[in-house]
Backbone as JSON, one array per atom type, in Angstrom:
{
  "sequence": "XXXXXXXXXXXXXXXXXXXXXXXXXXXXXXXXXXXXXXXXXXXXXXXXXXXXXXXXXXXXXXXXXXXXXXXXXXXXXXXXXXXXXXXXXXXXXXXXXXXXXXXXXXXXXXXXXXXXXXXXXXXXXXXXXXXXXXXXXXXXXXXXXXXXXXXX",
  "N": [[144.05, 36.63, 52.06], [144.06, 32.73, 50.86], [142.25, 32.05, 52.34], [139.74, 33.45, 52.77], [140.45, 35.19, 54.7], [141.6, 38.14, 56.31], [144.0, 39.98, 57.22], [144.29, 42.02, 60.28], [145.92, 44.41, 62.51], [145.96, 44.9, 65.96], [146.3, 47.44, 67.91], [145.9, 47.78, 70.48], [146.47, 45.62, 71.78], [148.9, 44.57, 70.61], [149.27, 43.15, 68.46], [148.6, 41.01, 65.87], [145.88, 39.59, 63.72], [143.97, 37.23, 62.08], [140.92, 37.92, 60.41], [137.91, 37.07, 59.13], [135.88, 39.01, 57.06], [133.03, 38.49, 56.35], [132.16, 37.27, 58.86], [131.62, 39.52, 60.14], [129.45, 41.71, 61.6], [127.17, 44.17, 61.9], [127.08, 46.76, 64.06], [124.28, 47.75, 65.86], [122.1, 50.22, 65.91], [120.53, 52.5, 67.37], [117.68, 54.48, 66.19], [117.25, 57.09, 67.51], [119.75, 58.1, 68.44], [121.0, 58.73, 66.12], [122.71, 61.47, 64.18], [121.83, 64.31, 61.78], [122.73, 64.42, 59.33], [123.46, 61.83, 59.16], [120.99, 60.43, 59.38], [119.97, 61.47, 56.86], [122.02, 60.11, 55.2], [120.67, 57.73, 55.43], [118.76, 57.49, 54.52], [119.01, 58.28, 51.34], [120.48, 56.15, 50.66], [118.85, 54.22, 51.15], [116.92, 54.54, 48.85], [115.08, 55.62, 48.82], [114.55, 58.75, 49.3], [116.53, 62.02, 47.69], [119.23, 63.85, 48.74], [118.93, 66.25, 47.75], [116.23, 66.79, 47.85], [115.78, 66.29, 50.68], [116.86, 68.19, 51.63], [117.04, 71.08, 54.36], [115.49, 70.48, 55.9], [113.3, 69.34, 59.23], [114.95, 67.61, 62.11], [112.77, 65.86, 63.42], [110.71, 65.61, 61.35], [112.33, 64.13, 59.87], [113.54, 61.83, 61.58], [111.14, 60.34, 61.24], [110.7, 59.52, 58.6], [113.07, 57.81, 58.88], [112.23, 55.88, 60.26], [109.69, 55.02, 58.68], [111.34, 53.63, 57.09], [113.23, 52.16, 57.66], [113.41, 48.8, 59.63], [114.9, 47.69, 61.91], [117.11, 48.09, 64.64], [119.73, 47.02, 63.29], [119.12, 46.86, 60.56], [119.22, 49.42, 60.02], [121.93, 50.33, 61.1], [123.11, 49.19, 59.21], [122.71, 50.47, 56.78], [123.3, 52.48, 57.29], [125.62, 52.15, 56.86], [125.85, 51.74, 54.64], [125.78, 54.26, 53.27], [127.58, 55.54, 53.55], [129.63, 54.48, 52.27], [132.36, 54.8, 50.05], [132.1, 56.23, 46.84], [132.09, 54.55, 43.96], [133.57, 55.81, 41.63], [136.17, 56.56, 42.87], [139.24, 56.97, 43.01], [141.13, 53.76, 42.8], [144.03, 51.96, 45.24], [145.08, 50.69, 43.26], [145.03, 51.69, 40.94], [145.55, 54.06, 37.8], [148.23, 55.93, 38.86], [148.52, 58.81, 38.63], [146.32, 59.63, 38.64], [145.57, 59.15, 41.11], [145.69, 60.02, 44.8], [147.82, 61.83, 46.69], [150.25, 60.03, 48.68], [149.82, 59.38, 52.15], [151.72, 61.69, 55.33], [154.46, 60.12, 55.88], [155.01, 58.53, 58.81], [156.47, 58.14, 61.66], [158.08, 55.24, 64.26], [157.88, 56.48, 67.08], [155.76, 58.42, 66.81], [153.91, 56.82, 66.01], [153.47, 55.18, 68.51], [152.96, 57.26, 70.37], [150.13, 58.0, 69.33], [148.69, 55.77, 69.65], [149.44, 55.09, 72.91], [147.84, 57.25, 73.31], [145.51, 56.84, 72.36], [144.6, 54.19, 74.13], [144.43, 55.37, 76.3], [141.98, 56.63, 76.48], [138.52, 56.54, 77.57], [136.0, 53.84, 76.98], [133.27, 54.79, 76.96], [134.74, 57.74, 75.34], [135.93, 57.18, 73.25], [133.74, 56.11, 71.79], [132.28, 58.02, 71.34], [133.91, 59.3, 69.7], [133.97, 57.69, 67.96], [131.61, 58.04, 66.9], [131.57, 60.75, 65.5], [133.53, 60.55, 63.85], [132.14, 59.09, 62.03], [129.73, 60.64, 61.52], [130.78, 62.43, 59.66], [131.47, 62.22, 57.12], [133.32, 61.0, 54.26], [134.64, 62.66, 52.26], [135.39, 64.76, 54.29], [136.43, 63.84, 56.37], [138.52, 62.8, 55.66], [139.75, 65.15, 54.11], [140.45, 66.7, 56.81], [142.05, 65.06, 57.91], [145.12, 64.16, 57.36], [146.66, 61.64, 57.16], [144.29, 60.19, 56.81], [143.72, 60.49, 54.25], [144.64, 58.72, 51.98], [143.05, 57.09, 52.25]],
  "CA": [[144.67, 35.33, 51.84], [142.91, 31.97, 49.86], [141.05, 31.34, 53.21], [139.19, 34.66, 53.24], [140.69, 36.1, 55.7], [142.46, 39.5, 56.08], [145.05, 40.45, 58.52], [144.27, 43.5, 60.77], [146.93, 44.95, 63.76], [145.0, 45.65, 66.68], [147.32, 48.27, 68.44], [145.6, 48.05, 72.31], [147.21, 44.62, 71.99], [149.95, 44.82, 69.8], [148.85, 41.79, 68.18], [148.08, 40.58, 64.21], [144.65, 38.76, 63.58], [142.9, 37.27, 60.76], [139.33, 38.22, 60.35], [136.71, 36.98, 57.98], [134.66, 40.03, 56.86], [131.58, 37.98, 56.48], [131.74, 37.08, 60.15], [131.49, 40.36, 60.89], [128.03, 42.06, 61.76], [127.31, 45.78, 61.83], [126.88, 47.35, 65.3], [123.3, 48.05, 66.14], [122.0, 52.29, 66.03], [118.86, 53.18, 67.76], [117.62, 55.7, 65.59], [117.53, 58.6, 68.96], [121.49, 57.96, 68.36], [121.52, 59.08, 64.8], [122.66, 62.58, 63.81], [121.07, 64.98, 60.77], [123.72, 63.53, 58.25], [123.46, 60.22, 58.88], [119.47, 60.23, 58.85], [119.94, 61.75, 54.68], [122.51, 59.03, 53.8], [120.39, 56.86, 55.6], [117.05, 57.76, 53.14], [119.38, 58.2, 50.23], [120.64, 54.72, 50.33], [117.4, 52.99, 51.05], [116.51, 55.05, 47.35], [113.49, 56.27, 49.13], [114.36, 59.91, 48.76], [117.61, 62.14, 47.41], [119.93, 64.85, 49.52], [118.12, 67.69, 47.78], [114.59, 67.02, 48.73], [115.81, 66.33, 52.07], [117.35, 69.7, 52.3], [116.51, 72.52, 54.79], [113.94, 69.56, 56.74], [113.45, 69.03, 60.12], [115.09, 66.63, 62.58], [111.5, 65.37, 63.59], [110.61, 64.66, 60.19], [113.35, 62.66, 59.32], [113.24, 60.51, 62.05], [109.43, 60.13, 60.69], [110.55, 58.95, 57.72], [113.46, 56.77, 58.7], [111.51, 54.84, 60.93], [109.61, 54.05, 57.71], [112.07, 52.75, 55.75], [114.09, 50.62, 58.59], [112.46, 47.6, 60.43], [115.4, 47.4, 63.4], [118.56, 49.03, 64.5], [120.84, 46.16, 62.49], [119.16, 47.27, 59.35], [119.65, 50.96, 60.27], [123.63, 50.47, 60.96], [123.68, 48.98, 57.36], [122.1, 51.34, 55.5], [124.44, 53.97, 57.32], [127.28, 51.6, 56.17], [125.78, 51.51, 52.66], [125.77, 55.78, 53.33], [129.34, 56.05, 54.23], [130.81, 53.44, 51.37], [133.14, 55.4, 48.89], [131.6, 56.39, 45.23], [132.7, 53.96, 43.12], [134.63, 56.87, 40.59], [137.01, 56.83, 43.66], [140.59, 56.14, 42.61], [141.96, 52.52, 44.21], [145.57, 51.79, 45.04], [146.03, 49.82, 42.21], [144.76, 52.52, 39.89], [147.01, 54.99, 37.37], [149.22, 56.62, 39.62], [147.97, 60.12, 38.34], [145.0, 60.01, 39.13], [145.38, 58.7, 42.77], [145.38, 61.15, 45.77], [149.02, 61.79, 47.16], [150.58, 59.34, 49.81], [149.94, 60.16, 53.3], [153.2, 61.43, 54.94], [155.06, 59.35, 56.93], [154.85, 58.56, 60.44], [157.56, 57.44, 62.57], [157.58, 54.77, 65.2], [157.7, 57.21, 68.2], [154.4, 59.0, 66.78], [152.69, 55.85, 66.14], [153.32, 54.76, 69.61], [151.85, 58.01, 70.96], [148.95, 57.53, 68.86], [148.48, 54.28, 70.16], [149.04, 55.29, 74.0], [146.89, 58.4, 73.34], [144.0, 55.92, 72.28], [144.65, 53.45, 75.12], [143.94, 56.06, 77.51], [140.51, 56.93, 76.12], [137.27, 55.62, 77.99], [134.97, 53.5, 76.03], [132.57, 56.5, 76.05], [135.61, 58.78, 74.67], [136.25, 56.33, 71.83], [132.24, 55.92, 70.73], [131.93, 59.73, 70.79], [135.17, 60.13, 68.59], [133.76, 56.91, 66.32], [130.45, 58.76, 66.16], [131.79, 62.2, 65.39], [133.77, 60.51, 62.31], [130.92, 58.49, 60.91], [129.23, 61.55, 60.9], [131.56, 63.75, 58.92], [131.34, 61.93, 55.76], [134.26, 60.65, 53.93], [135.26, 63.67, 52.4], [135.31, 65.84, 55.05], [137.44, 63.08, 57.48], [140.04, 62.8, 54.41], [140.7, 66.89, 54.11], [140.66, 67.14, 57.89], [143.11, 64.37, 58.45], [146.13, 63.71, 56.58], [146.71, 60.03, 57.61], [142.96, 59.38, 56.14], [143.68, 61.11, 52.64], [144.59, 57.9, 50.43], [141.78, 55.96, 52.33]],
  "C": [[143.68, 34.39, 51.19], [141.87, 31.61, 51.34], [139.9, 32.47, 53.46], [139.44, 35.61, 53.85], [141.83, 37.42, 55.62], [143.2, 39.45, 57.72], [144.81, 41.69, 58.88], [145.23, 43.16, 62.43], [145.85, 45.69, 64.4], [146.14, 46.14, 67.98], [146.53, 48.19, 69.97], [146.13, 46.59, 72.61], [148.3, 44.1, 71.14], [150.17, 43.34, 69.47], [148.3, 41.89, 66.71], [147.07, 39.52, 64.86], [144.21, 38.85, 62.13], [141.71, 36.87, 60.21], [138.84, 37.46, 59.17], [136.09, 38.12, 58.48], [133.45, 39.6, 56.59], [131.33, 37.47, 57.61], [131.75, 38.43, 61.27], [130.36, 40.86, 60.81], [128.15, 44.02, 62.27], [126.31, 46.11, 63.46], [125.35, 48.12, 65.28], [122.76, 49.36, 66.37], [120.73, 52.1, 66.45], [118.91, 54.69, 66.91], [117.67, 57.47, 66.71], [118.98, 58.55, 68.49], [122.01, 58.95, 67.03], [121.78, 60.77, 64.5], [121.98, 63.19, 62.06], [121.32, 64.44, 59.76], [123.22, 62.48, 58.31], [121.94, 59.57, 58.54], [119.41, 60.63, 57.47], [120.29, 60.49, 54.72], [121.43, 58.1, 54.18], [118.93, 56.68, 54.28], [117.65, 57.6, 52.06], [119.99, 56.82, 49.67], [119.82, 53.83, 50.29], [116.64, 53.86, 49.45], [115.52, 55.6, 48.01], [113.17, 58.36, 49.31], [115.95, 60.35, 48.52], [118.07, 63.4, 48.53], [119.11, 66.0, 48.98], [116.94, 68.09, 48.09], [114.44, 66.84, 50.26], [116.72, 67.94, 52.76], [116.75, 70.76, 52.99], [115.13, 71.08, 56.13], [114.63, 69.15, 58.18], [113.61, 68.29, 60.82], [114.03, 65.15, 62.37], [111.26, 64.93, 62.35], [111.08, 64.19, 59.45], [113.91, 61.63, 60.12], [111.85, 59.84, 61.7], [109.94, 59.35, 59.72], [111.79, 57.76, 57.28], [113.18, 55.34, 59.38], [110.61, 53.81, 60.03], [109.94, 53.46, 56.72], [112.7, 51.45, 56.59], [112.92, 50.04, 59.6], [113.46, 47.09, 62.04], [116.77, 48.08, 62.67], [119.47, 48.08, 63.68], [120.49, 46.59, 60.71], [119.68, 48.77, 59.4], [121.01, 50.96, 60.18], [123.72, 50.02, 59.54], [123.39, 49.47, 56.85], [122.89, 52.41, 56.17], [125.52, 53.37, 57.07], [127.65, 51.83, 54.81], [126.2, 53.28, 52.39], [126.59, 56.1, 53.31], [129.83, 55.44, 53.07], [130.95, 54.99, 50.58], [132.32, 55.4, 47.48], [132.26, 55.49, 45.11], [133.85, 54.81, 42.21], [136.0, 57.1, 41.49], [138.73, 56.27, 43.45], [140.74, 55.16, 43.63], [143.48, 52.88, 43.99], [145.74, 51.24, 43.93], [145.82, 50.47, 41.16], [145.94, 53.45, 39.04], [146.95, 56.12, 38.42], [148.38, 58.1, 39.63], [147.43, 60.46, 38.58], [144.34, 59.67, 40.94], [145.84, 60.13, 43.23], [146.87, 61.11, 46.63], [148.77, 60.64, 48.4], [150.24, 59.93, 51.14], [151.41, 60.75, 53.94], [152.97, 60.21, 56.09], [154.95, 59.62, 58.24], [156.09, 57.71, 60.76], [157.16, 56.48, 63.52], [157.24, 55.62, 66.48], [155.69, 57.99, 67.79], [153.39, 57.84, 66.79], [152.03, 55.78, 67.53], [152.49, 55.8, 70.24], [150.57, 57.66, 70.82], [148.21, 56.43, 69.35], [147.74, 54.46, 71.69], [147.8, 56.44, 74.46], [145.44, 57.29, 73.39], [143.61, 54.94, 73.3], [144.27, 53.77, 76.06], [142.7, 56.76, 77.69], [139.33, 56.05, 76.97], [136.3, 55.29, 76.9], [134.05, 54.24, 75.64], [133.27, 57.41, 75.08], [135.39, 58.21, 73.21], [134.68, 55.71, 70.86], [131.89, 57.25, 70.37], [132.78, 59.81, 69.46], [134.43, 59.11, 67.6], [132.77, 57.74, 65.99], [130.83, 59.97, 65.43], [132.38, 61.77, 63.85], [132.7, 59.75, 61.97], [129.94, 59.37, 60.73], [129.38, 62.81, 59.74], [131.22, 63.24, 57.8], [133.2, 61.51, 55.34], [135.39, 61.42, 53.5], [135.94, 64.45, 53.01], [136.26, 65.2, 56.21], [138.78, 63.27, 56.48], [140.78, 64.15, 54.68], [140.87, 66.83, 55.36], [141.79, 66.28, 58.44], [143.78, 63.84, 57.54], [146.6, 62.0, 56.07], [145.6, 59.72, 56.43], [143.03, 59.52, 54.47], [143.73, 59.66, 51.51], [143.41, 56.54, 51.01], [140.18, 55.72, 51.81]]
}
């Protein structure tokens, strides 16, 4: 909208809100937290080395060397934010048709709602494992594995 703000549906309260994305702040990672993946993008986005020279290398020395690129866990979550963003070459919605990535299918209300109550019934541990598990997959690899995610 002209005030900045975006509208997001937050389904555990079946409620519309509208956010500013510059009042939002990126969730804090102790590097112990971080998995194999996320320590690359994390080097490959700070430019300080690429995926192929980090290939085949050991845990240990890639927490070594993201310790010296980040100065605290708030920079660390952003440089795994910067790790995760989409290529640019990535078709948008508003792009030719053709070249975009089929629709997801459809969902019904009854499945939503599952979806919904399914997630409602998760413990805050459940639901940081499952976020961690996708911010580790990569973008790719969440897309093919889940249908829903494909035109995201």
């Amino acid at each position: 909208s002209g005030n900045g703000r975006q509208e997001v549906y937050v389904f555990g309260v079946n409620k519309s809100m509208a956010i500013k994305p510059t009042n939002m702040r990126y969730l804090p990672r102790e590097l112990s937290s971080l998995s194999v993946p996320e320590m690359k993008g994390v080097l490959a986005a700070s430019g300080s080395s690429t995926e192929d020279e980090l290939s085949g290398m050991e845990k240990d020395i890639l927490k070594g060397m993201v310790a010296e690129v980040t100065t605290s866990p708030e920079e660390l979550a952003k440089l795994i934010a910067k790790a995760n963003e989409p290529a640019s070459d990535i078709p948008t919605p508003r792009s030719n048709k053709s070249t975009a990535q089929p629709s997801p299918p459809n969902i019904n209300s009854s499945q939503l709602r599952q979806g919904a109550e399914r997630m409602s019934s998760m413990t805050p541990d459940q639901l940081r494992q499952q976020a961690a598990t996708m911010r580790a997959m990569g973008a790719a690899t969440l897309r093919a594995t889940n249908p829903a995610m494909a035109a995201l």
